């Protein structure tokens, strides 16, 4: 997936994830944070990782699975991505 190094959107997602993980680490150090607050932070990270995974799968499909000479059925791709989001 060498093409991803040029994808600022993906890089921004990863940077946000790093920030969220650092926030969980800080919350674990602080004695005044509740378990619920930490669980909410971790749930947000889980959602962000799932979003990143879906974006990477879509980029992979477009870049490597669907060749240049094939017409991309955007509607079909959108349905497939919705299924991934629902069950992935």
N, CA, C and O atoms as a Tinker XYZ file with bonds, in Angstrom:
   352  protein
     1  N      0.827000   -1.198000    0.000000    73     2
     2  CA     0.000000    0.000000    0.000000    64     1     3
     3  C      0.863000    1.251000    0.000000    63     2     4     5
     4  O      0.642000    2.176000    0.781000    81     3
     5  N      1.841000    1.263000   -0.880000    73     3     6
     6  CA     2.752000    2.379000   -0.966000    64     5     7
     7  C      2.070000    3.699000   -1.277000    63     6     8     9
     8  O      2.603000    4.762000   -0.957000    81     7
     9  N      0.911000    3.645000   -1.890000    73     7    10
    10  CA     0.193000    4.867000   -2.236000    64     9    11
    11  C     -0.335000    5.600000   -1.007000    63    10    12    13
    12  O     -0.676000    6.779000   -1.096000    81    11
    13  N     -0.407000    4.930000    0.125000    73    11    14
    14  CA    -0.987000    5.541000    1.329000    64    13    15
    15  C     -0.104000    6.621000    1.927000    63    14    16    17
    16  O     -0.592000    7.493000    2.646000    81    15
    17  N      1.190000    6.574000    1.642000    73    15    18
    18  CA     2.068000    7.595000    2.219000    64    17    19
    19  C      1.706000    8.993000    1.725000    63    18    20    21
    20  O      2.127000    9.988000    2.316000    81    19
    21  N      0.935000    9.074000    0.654000    73    19    22
    22  CA     0.506000   10.359000    0.110000    64    21    23
    23  C     -0.888000   10.753000    0.590000    63    22    24    25
    24  O     -1.374000   11.829000    0.242000    81    23
    25  N     -1.531000    9.912000    1.372000    73    23    26
    26  CA    -2.913000   10.141000    1.779000    64    25    27
    27  C     -2.945000   10.874000    3.120000    63    26    28    29
    28  O     -2.802000   10.260000    4.178000    81    27
    29  N     -3.131000   12.179000    3.062000    73    27    30
    30  CA    -3.130000   13.002000    4.270000    64    29    31
    31  C     -4.301000   12.656000    5.189000    63    30    32    33
    32  O     -4.187000   12.760000    6.410000    81    31
    33  N     -5.413000   12.251000    4.607000    73    31    34
    34  CA    -6.596000   11.888000    5.395000    64    33    35
    35  C     -6.290000   10.696000    6.308000    63    34    36    37
    36  O     -6.650000   10.702000    7.485000    81    35
    37  N     -5.626000    9.680000    5.763000    73    35    38
    38  CA    -5.258000    8.506000    6.553000    64    37    39
    39  C     -4.257000    8.895000    7.632000    63    38    40    41
    40  O     -4.382000    8.471000    8.781000    81    39
    41  N     -3.271000    9.695000    7.269000    73    39    42
    42  CA    -2.271000   10.134000    8.239000    64    41    43
    43  C     -2.920000   10.922000    9.373000    63    42    44    45
    44  O     -2.560000   10.744000   10.537000    81    43
    45  N     -3.865000   11.784000    9.044000    73    43    46
    46  CA    -4.566000   12.550000   10.081000    64    45    47
    47  C     -5.343000   11.635000   11.027000    63    46    48    49
    48  O     -5.381000   11.880000   12.233000    81    47
    49  N     -5.959000   10.588000   10.489000    73    47    50
    50  CA    -6.680000    9.617000   11.336000    64    49    51
    51  C     -5.728000    8.945000   12.322000    63    50    52    53
    52  O     -6.045000    8.781000   13.500000    81    51
    53  N     -4.553000    8.559000   11.817000    73    51    54
    54  CA    -3.565000    7.890000   12.677000    64    53    55
    55  C     -3.076000    8.852000   13.765000    63    54    56    57
    56  O     -2.897000    8.448000   14.914000    81    55
    57  N     -2.867000   10.093000   13.416000    73    55    58
    58  CA    -2.425000   11.080000   14.415000    64    57    59
    59  C     -3.486000   11.291000   15.491000    63    58    60    61
    60  O     -3.162000   11.429000   16.671000    81    59
    61  N     -4.766000   11.315000   15.077000    73    59    62
    62  CA    -5.841000   11.447000   16.070000    64    61    63
    63  C     -5.872000   10.229000   16.992000    63    62    64    65
    64  O     -6.074000   10.358000   18.199000    81    63
    65  N     -5.669000    9.042000   16.405000    73    63    66
    66  CA    -5.633000    7.822000   17.222000    64    65    67
    67  C     -4.501000    7.885000   18.237000    63    66    68    69
    68  O     -4.688000    7.518000   19.398000    81    67
    69  N     -3.339000    8.342000   17.813000    73    67    70
    70  CA    -2.219000    8.472000   18.746000    64    69    71
    71  C     -2.588000    9.407000   19.895000    63    70    72    73
    72  O     -2.263000    9.138000   21.051000    81    71
    73  N     -3.262000   10.494000   19.572000    73    71    74
    74  CA    -3.693000   11.425000   20.605000    64    73    75
    75  C     -4.699000   10.794000   21.555000    63    74    76    77
    76  O     -4.636000   11.011000   22.765000    81    75
    77  N     -5.618000   10.021000   21.015000    73    75    78
    78  CA    -6.617000    9.352000   21.851000    64    77    79
    79  C     -5.955000    8.316000   22.768000    63    78    80    81
    80  O     -6.320000    8.198000   23.937000    81    79
    81  N     -4.995000    7.578000   22.241000    73    79    82
    82  CA    -4.307000    6.576000   23.056000    64    81    83
    83  C     -3.495000    7.253000   24.150000    63    82    84    85
    84  O     -3.463000    6.780000   25.286000    81    83
    85  N     -2.841000    8.356000   23.813000    73    83    86
    86  CA    -2.096000    9.108000   24.834000    64    85    87
    87  C     -3.035000    9.623000   25.926000    63    86    88    89
    88  O     -2.669000    9.657000   27.101000    81    87
    89  N     -4.244000   10.023000   25.533000    73    87    90
    90  CA    -5.219000   10.505000   26.513000    64    89    91
    91  C     -5.647000    9.381000   27.454000    63    90    92    93
    92  O     -5.840000    9.619000   28.647000    81    91
    93  N     -5.797000    8.171000   26.942000    73    91    94
    94  CA    -6.143000    7.029000   27.801000    64    93    95
    95  C     -5.000000    6.769000   28.780000    63    94    96    97
    96  O     -5.233000    6.529000   29.965000    81    95
    97  N     -3.778000    6.819000   28.285000    73    95    98
    98  CA    -2.628000    6.617000   29.173000    64    97    99
    99  C     -2.626000    7.646000   30.301000    63    98   100   101
   100  O     -2.408000    7.302000   31.463000    81    99
   101  N     -2.866000    8.899000   29.956000    73    99   102
   102  CA    -2.915000    9.953000   30.978000    64   101   103
   103  C     -4.067000    9.716000   31.957000    63   102   104   105
   104  O     -3.925000    9.934000   33.161000    81   103
   105  N     -5.196000    9.273000   31.435000    73   103   106
   106  CA    -6.345000    9.004000   32.301000    64   105   107
   107  C     -6.044000    7.881000   33.290000    63   106   108   109
   108  O     -6.499000    7.918000   34.433000    81   107
   109  N     -5.281000    6.890000   32.854000    73   107   110
   110  CA    -4.928000    5.785000   33.743000    64   109   111
   111  C     -3.974000    6.235000   34.843000    63   110   112   113
   112  O     -3.966000    5.666000   35.935000    81   111
   113  N     -3.188000    7.236000   34.561000    73   111   114
   114  CA    -2.242000    7.770000   35.555000    64   113   115
   115  C     -2.971000    8.627000   36.585000    63   114   116   117
   116  O     -2.646000    8.607000   37.772000    81   115
   117  N     -3.972000    9.387000   36.107000    73   115   118
   118  CA    -4.714000   10.281000   36.998000    64   117   119
   119  C     -5.655000    9.487000   37.892000    63   118   120   121
   120  O     -6.403000    8.630000   37.423000    81   119
   121  N     -5.607000    9.779000   39.161000    73   119   122
   122  CA    -6.430000    9.040000   40.132000    64   121   123
   123  C     -7.897000    9.459000   40.091000    63   122   124   125
   124  O     -8.760000    8.712000   40.551000    81   123
   125  N     -8.193000   10.637000   39.551000    73   123   126
   126  CA    -9.565000   11.146000   39.606000    64   125   127
   127  C    -10.428000   10.730000   38.414000    63   126   128   129
   128  O    -11.602000   11.098000   38.359000    81   127
   129  N     -9.890000    9.987000   37.475000    73   127   130
   130  CA   -10.670000    9.553000   36.314000    64   129   131
   131  C    -11.457000    8.287000   36.664000    63   130   132   133
   132  O    -10.926000    7.354000   37.266000    81   131
   133  N    -12.715000    8.277000   36.277000    73   131   134
   134  CA   -13.554000    7.110000   36.567000    64   133   135
   135  C    -13.352000    6.038000   35.503000    63   134   136   137
   136  O    -12.877000    6.307000   34.400000    81   135
   137  N    -13.725000    4.827000   35.866000    73   135   138
   138  CA   -13.658000    3.715000   34.920000    64   137   139
   139  C    -14.522000    3.999000   33.698000    63   138   140   141
   140  O    -14.136000    3.675000   32.574000    81   139
   141  N    -15.677000    4.597000   33.910000    73   139   142
   142  CA   -16.594000    4.896000   32.810000    64   141   143
   143  C    -15.949000    5.865000   31.825000    63   142   144   145
   144  O    -16.058000    5.683000   30.613000    81   143
   145  N    -15.278000    6.891000   32.338000    73   143   146
   146  CA   -14.615000    7.848000   31.448000    64   145   147
   147  C    -13.546000    7.162000   30.594000    63   146   148   149
   148  O    -13.424000    7.435000   29.400000    81   147
   149  N    -12.789000    6.283000   31.209000    73   147   150
   150  CA   -11.734000    5.572000   30.484000    64   149   151
   151  C    -12.348000    4.622000   29.464000    63   150   152   153
   152  O    -11.864000    4.522000   28.336000    81   151
   153  N    -13.411000    3.926000   29.855000    73   151   154
   154  CA   -14.091000    3.035000   28.917000    64   153   155
   155  C    -14.651000    3.794000   27.718000    63   154   156   157
   156  O    -14.613000    3.298000   26.592000    81   155
   157  N    -15.166000    4.989000   27.959000    73   155   158
   158  CA   -15.672000    5.808000   26.856000    64   157   159
   159  C    -14.541000    6.208000   25.917000    63   158   160   161
   160  O    -14.721000    6.220000   24.699000    81   159
   161  N    -13.393000    6.531000   26.467000    73   159   162
   162  CA   -12.241000    6.867000   25.633000    64   161   163
   163  C    -11.812000    5.664000   24.790000    63   162   164   165
   164  O    -11.521000    5.804000   23.602000    81   163
   165  N    -11.777000    4.498000   25.403000    73   163   166
   166  CA   -11.377000    3.284000   24.686000    64   165   167
   167  C    -12.404000    2.942000   23.606000    63   166   168   169
   168  O    -12.034000    2.501000   22.519000    81   167
   169  N    -13.685000    3.141000   23.897000    73   167   170
   170  CA   -14.728000    2.894000   22.895000    64   169   171
   171  C    -14.552000    3.832000   21.702000    63   170   172   173
   172  O    -14.749000    3.428000   20.556000    81   171
   173  N    -14.184000    5.071000   21.971000    73   171   174
   174  CA   -13.936000    6.022000   20.885000    64   173   175
   175  C    -12.746000    5.567000   20.041000    63   174   176   177
   176  O    -12.763000    5.702000   18.817000    81   175
   177  N    -11.724000    5.036000   20.686000    73   175   178
   178  CA   -10.553000    4.526000   19.962000    64   177   179
   179  C    -10.956000    3.344000   19.084000    63   178   180   181
   180  O    -10.543000    3.239000   17.928000    81   179
   181  N    -11.762000    2.467000   19.651000    73   179   182
   182  CA   -12.219000    1.298000   18.884000    64   181   183
   183  C    -12.961000    1.741000   17.629000    63   182   184   185
   184  O    -12.732000    1.202000   16.546000    81   183
   185  N    -13.842000    2.713000   17.771000    73   183   186
   186  CA   -14.574000    3.239000   16.616000    64   185   187
   187  C    -13.641000    3.877000   15.603000    63   186   188   189
   188  O    -13.821000    3.714000   14.396000    81   187
   189  N    -12.650000    4.597000   16.088000    73   187   190
   190  CA   -11.694000    5.246000   15.193000    64   189   191
   191  C    -10.846000    4.220000   14.446000    63   190   192   193
   192  O    -10.558000    4.399000   13.262000    81   191
   193  N    -10.446000    3.156000   15.121000    73   191   194
   194  CA    -9.668000    2.096000   14.472000    64   193   195
   195  C    -10.519000    1.413000   13.407000    63   194   196   197
   196  O    -10.029000    1.126000   12.315000    81   195
   197  N    -11.787000    1.150000   13.714000    73   195   198
   198  CA   -12.684000    0.550000   12.727000    64   197   199
   199  C    -12.834000    1.460000   11.505000    63   198   200   201
   200  O    -12.833000    0.987000   10.368000    81   199
   201  N    -12.962000    2.750000   11.743000    73   199   202
   202  CA   -13.059000    3.708000   10.639000    64   201   203
   203  C    -11.799000    3.716000    9.790000    63   202   204   205
   204  O    -11.871000    3.764000    8.562000    81   203
   205  N    -10.648000    3.670000   10.442000    73   203   206
   206  CA    -9.378000    3.616000    9.724000    64   205   207
   207  C     -9.290000    2.335000    8.903000    63   206   208   209
   208  O     -8.880000    2.367000    7.742000    81   207
   209  N     -9.669000    1.222000    9.494000    73   207   210
   210  CA    -9.632000   -0.053000    8.785000    64   209   211
   211  C    -10.521000   -0.007000    7.544000    63   210   212   213
   212  O    -10.112000   -0.457000    6.473000    81   211
   213  N    -11.723000    0.528000    7.676000    73   211   214
   214  CA   -12.631000    0.627000    6.534000    64   213   215
   215  C    -12.044000    1.505000    5.438000    63   214   216   217
   216  O    -12.155000    1.184000    4.255000    81   215
   217  N    -11.426000    2.600000    5.826000    73   215   218
   218  CA   -10.824000    3.489000    4.843000    64   217   219
   219  C     -9.661000    2.808000    4.116000    63   218   220   221
   220  O     -9.498000    2.970000    2.906000    81   219
   221  N     -8.861000    2.051000    4.854000    73   219   222
   222  CA    -7.738000    1.340000    4.241000    64   221   223
   223  C     -8.226000    0.241000    3.301000    63   222   224   225
   224  O     -7.652000    0.035000    2.232000    81   223
   225  N     -9.285000   -0.465000    3.700000    73   223   226
   226  CA    -9.846000   -1.503000    2.825000    64   225   227
   227  C    -10.369000   -0.880000    1.538000    63   226   228   229
   228  O    -10.132000   -1.401000    0.449000    81   227
   229  N    -11.082000    0.236000    1.666000    73   227   230
   230  CA   -11.615000    0.895000    0.479000    64   229   231
   231  C    -10.474000    1.360000   -0.438000    63   230   232   233
   232  O    -10.546000    1.192000   -1.655000    81   231
   233  N     -9.436000    1.937000    0.145000    73   231   234
   234  CA    -8.289000    2.385000   -0.652000    64   233   235
   235  C     -7.618000    1.201000   -1.334000    63   234   236   237
   236  O     -7.215000    1.292000   -2.493000    81   235
   237  N     -7.501000    0.099000   -0.618000    73   235   238
   238  CA    -6.895000   -1.101000   -1.192000    64   237   239
   239  C     -7.723000   -1.625000   -2.367000    63   238   240   241
   240  O     -7.182000   -1.967000   -3.419000    81   239
   241  N     -9.030000   -1.682000   -2.173000    73   239   242
   242  CA    -9.906000   -2.150000   -3.244000    64   241   243
   243  C     -9.746000   -1.286000   -4.494000    63   242   244   245
   244  O     -9.606000   -1.802000   -5.603000    81   243
   245  N     -9.766000    0.021000   -4.304000    73   243   246
   246  CA    -9.678000    0.933000   -5.438000    64   245   247
   247  C     -8.307000    0.892000   -6.104000    63   246   248   249
   248  O     -8.210000    1.009000   -7.326000    81   247
   249  N     -7.259000    0.729000   -5.324000    73   247   250
   250  CA    -5.899000    0.800000   -5.852000    64   249   251
   251  C     -5.391000   -0.530000   -6.396000    63   250   252   253
   252  O     -4.673000   -0.554000   -7.396000    81   251
   253  N     -5.756000   -1.642000   -5.748000    73   251   254
   254  CA    -5.126000   -2.913000   -6.076000    64   253   255
   255  C     -6.075000   -4.003000   -6.581000    63   254   256   257
   256  O     -5.656000   -4.870000   -7.348000    81   255
   257  N     -7.314000   -3.975000   -6.174000    73   255   258
   258  CA    -8.232000   -5.050000   -6.553000    64   257   259
   259  C     -8.964000   -4.710000   -7.844000    63   258   260   261
   260  O     -9.097000   -5.547000   -8.736000    81   259
   261  N     -9.432000   -3.486000   -7.927000    73   259   262
   262  CA   -10.133000   -3.041000   -9.126000    64   261   263
   263  C     -9.087000   -2.411000  -10.039000    63   262   264   265
   264  O     -8.526000   -1.364000   -9.715000    81   263
   265  N     -8.828000   -3.037000  -11.164000    73   263   266
   266  CA    -7.786000   -2.528000  -12.052000    64   265   267
   267  C     -8.263000   -1.290000  -12.807000    63   266   268   269
   268  O     -9.455000   -0.989000  -12.863000    81   267
   269  N     -7.305000   -0.594000  -13.377000    73   267   270
   270  CA    -7.593000    0.661000  -14.072000    64   269   271
   271  C     -8.561000    0.486000  -15.246000    63   270   272   273
   272  O     -9.362000    1.376000  -15.534000    81   271
   273  N     -8.482000   -0.647000  -15.909000    73   271   274
   274  CA    -9.351000   -0.835000  -17.072000    64   273   275
   275  C    -10.760000   -1.289000  -16.693000    63   274   276   277
   276  O    -11.639000   -1.356000  -17.552000    81   275
   277  N    -10.981000   -1.596000  -15.431000    73   275   278
   278  CA   -12.315000   -1.971000  -14.982000    64   277   279
   279  C    -13.070000   -0.721000  -14.548000    63   278   280   281
   280  O    -12.504000    0.163000  -13.905000    81   279
   281  N    -14.312000   -0.654000  -14.893000    73   279   282
   282  CA   -15.145000    0.444000  -14.432000    64   281   283
   283  C    -15.524000    0.178000  -12.978000    63   282   284   285
   284  O    -15.927000   -0.930000  -12.622000    81   283
   285  N    -15.392000    1.185000  -12.163000    73   283   286
   286  CA   -15.756000    1.057000  -10.759000    64   285   287
   287  C    -17.243000    1.379000  -10.624000    63   286   288   289
   288  O    -17.694000    2.467000  -10.983000    81   287
   289  N    -17.975000    0.437000  -10.111000    73   287   290
   290  CA   -19.384000    0.665000   -9.817000    64   289   291
   291  C    -19.435000    1.265000   -8.414000    63   290   292   293
   292  O    -19.433000    0.547000   -7.414000    81   291
   293  N    -19.481000    2.587000   -8.363000    73   291   294
   294  CA   -19.435000    3.298000   -7.082000    64   293   295
   295  C    -20.583000    2.886000   -6.163000    63   294   296   297
   296  O    -20.398000    2.791000   -4.949000    81   295
   297  N    -21.747000    2.645000   -6.718000    73   295   298
   298  CA   -22.894000    2.231000   -5.896000    64   297   299
   299  C    -22.628000    0.868000   -5.264000    63   298   300   301
   300  O    -22.911000    0.656000   -4.085000    81   299
   301  N    -22.085000   -0.051000   -6.055000    73   299   302
   302  CA   -21.758000   -1.388000   -5.541000    64   301   303
   303  C    -20.680000   -1.300000   -4.462000    63   302   304   305
   304  O    -20.760000   -1.971000   -3.434000    81   303
   305  N    -19.679000   -0.473000   -4.709000    73   303   306
   306  CA   -18.613000   -0.284000   -3.730000    64   305   307
   307  C    -19.176000    0.302000   -2.435000    63   306   308   309
   308  O    -18.781000   -0.114000   -1.346000    81   307
   309  N    -20.070000    1.238000   -2.542000    73   307   310
   310  CA   -20.679000    1.850000   -1.356000    64   309   311
   311  C    -21.479000    0.818000   -0.556000    63   310   312   313
   312  O    -21.413000    0.807000    0.673000    81   311
   313  N    -22.219000   -0.031000   -1.227000    73   311   314
   314  CA   -22.979000   -1.089000   -0.549000    64   313   315
   315  C    -22.023000   -2.031000    0.179000    63   314   316   317
   316  O    -22.262000   -2.406000    1.326000    81   315
   317  N    -20.934000   -2.410000   -0.502000    73   315   318
   318  CA   -19.934000   -3.285000    0.106000    64   317   319
   319  C    -19.326000   -2.631000    1.352000    63   318   320   321
   320  O    -19.163000   -3.284000    2.382000    81   319
   321  N    -18.994000   -1.346000    1.255000    73   319   322
   322  CA   -18.391000   -0.651000    2.389000    64   321   323
   323  C    -19.383000   -0.541000    3.551000    63   322   324   325
   324  O    -18.986000   -0.648000    4.712000    81   323
   325  N    -20.655000   -0.330000    3.253000    73   323   326
   326  CA   -21.670000   -0.281000    4.303000    64   325   327
   327  C    -21.763000   -1.629000    5.027000    63   326   328   329
   328  O    -21.901000   -1.676000    6.249000    81   327
   329  N    -21.686000   -2.720000    4.263000    73   327   330
   330  CA   -21.690000   -4.052000    4.877000    64   329   331
   331  C    -20.480000   -4.241000    5.786000    63   330   332   333
   332  O    -20.610000   -4.778000    6.886000    81   331
   333  N    -19.312000   -3.806000    5.338000    73   331   334
   334  CA   -18.120000   -3.902000    6.162000    64   333   335
   335  C    -18.284000   -3.110000    7.453000    63   334   336   337
   336  O    -17.924000   -3.584000    8.531000    81   335
   337  N    -18.821000   -1.919000    7.340000    73   335   338
   338  CA   -19.009000   -1.067000    8.517000    64   337   339
   339  C    -19.985000   -1.706000    9.503000    63   338   340   341
   340  O    -19.815000   -1.607000   10.719000    81   339
   341  N    -21.000000   -2.358000    8.964000    73   339   342
   342  CA   -22.020000   -2.959000    9.822000    64   341   343
   343  C    -21.508000   -4.207000   10.520000    63   342   344   345
   344  O    -21.790000   -4.424000   11.699000    81   343
   345  N    -20.757000   -5.026000    9.798000    73   343   346
   346  CA   -20.364000   -6.316000   10.338000    64   345   347
   347  C    -18.885000   -6.425000   10.693000    63   346   348   349
   348  O    -18.459000   -7.417000   11.286000    81   347
   349  N    -18.116000   -5.431000   10.340000    73   347   350
   350  CA   -16.669000   -5.509000   10.569000    64   349   351
   351  C    -16.227000   -5.045000   11.915000    63   350   352
   352  O    -15.033000   -5.067000   12.214000    81   351
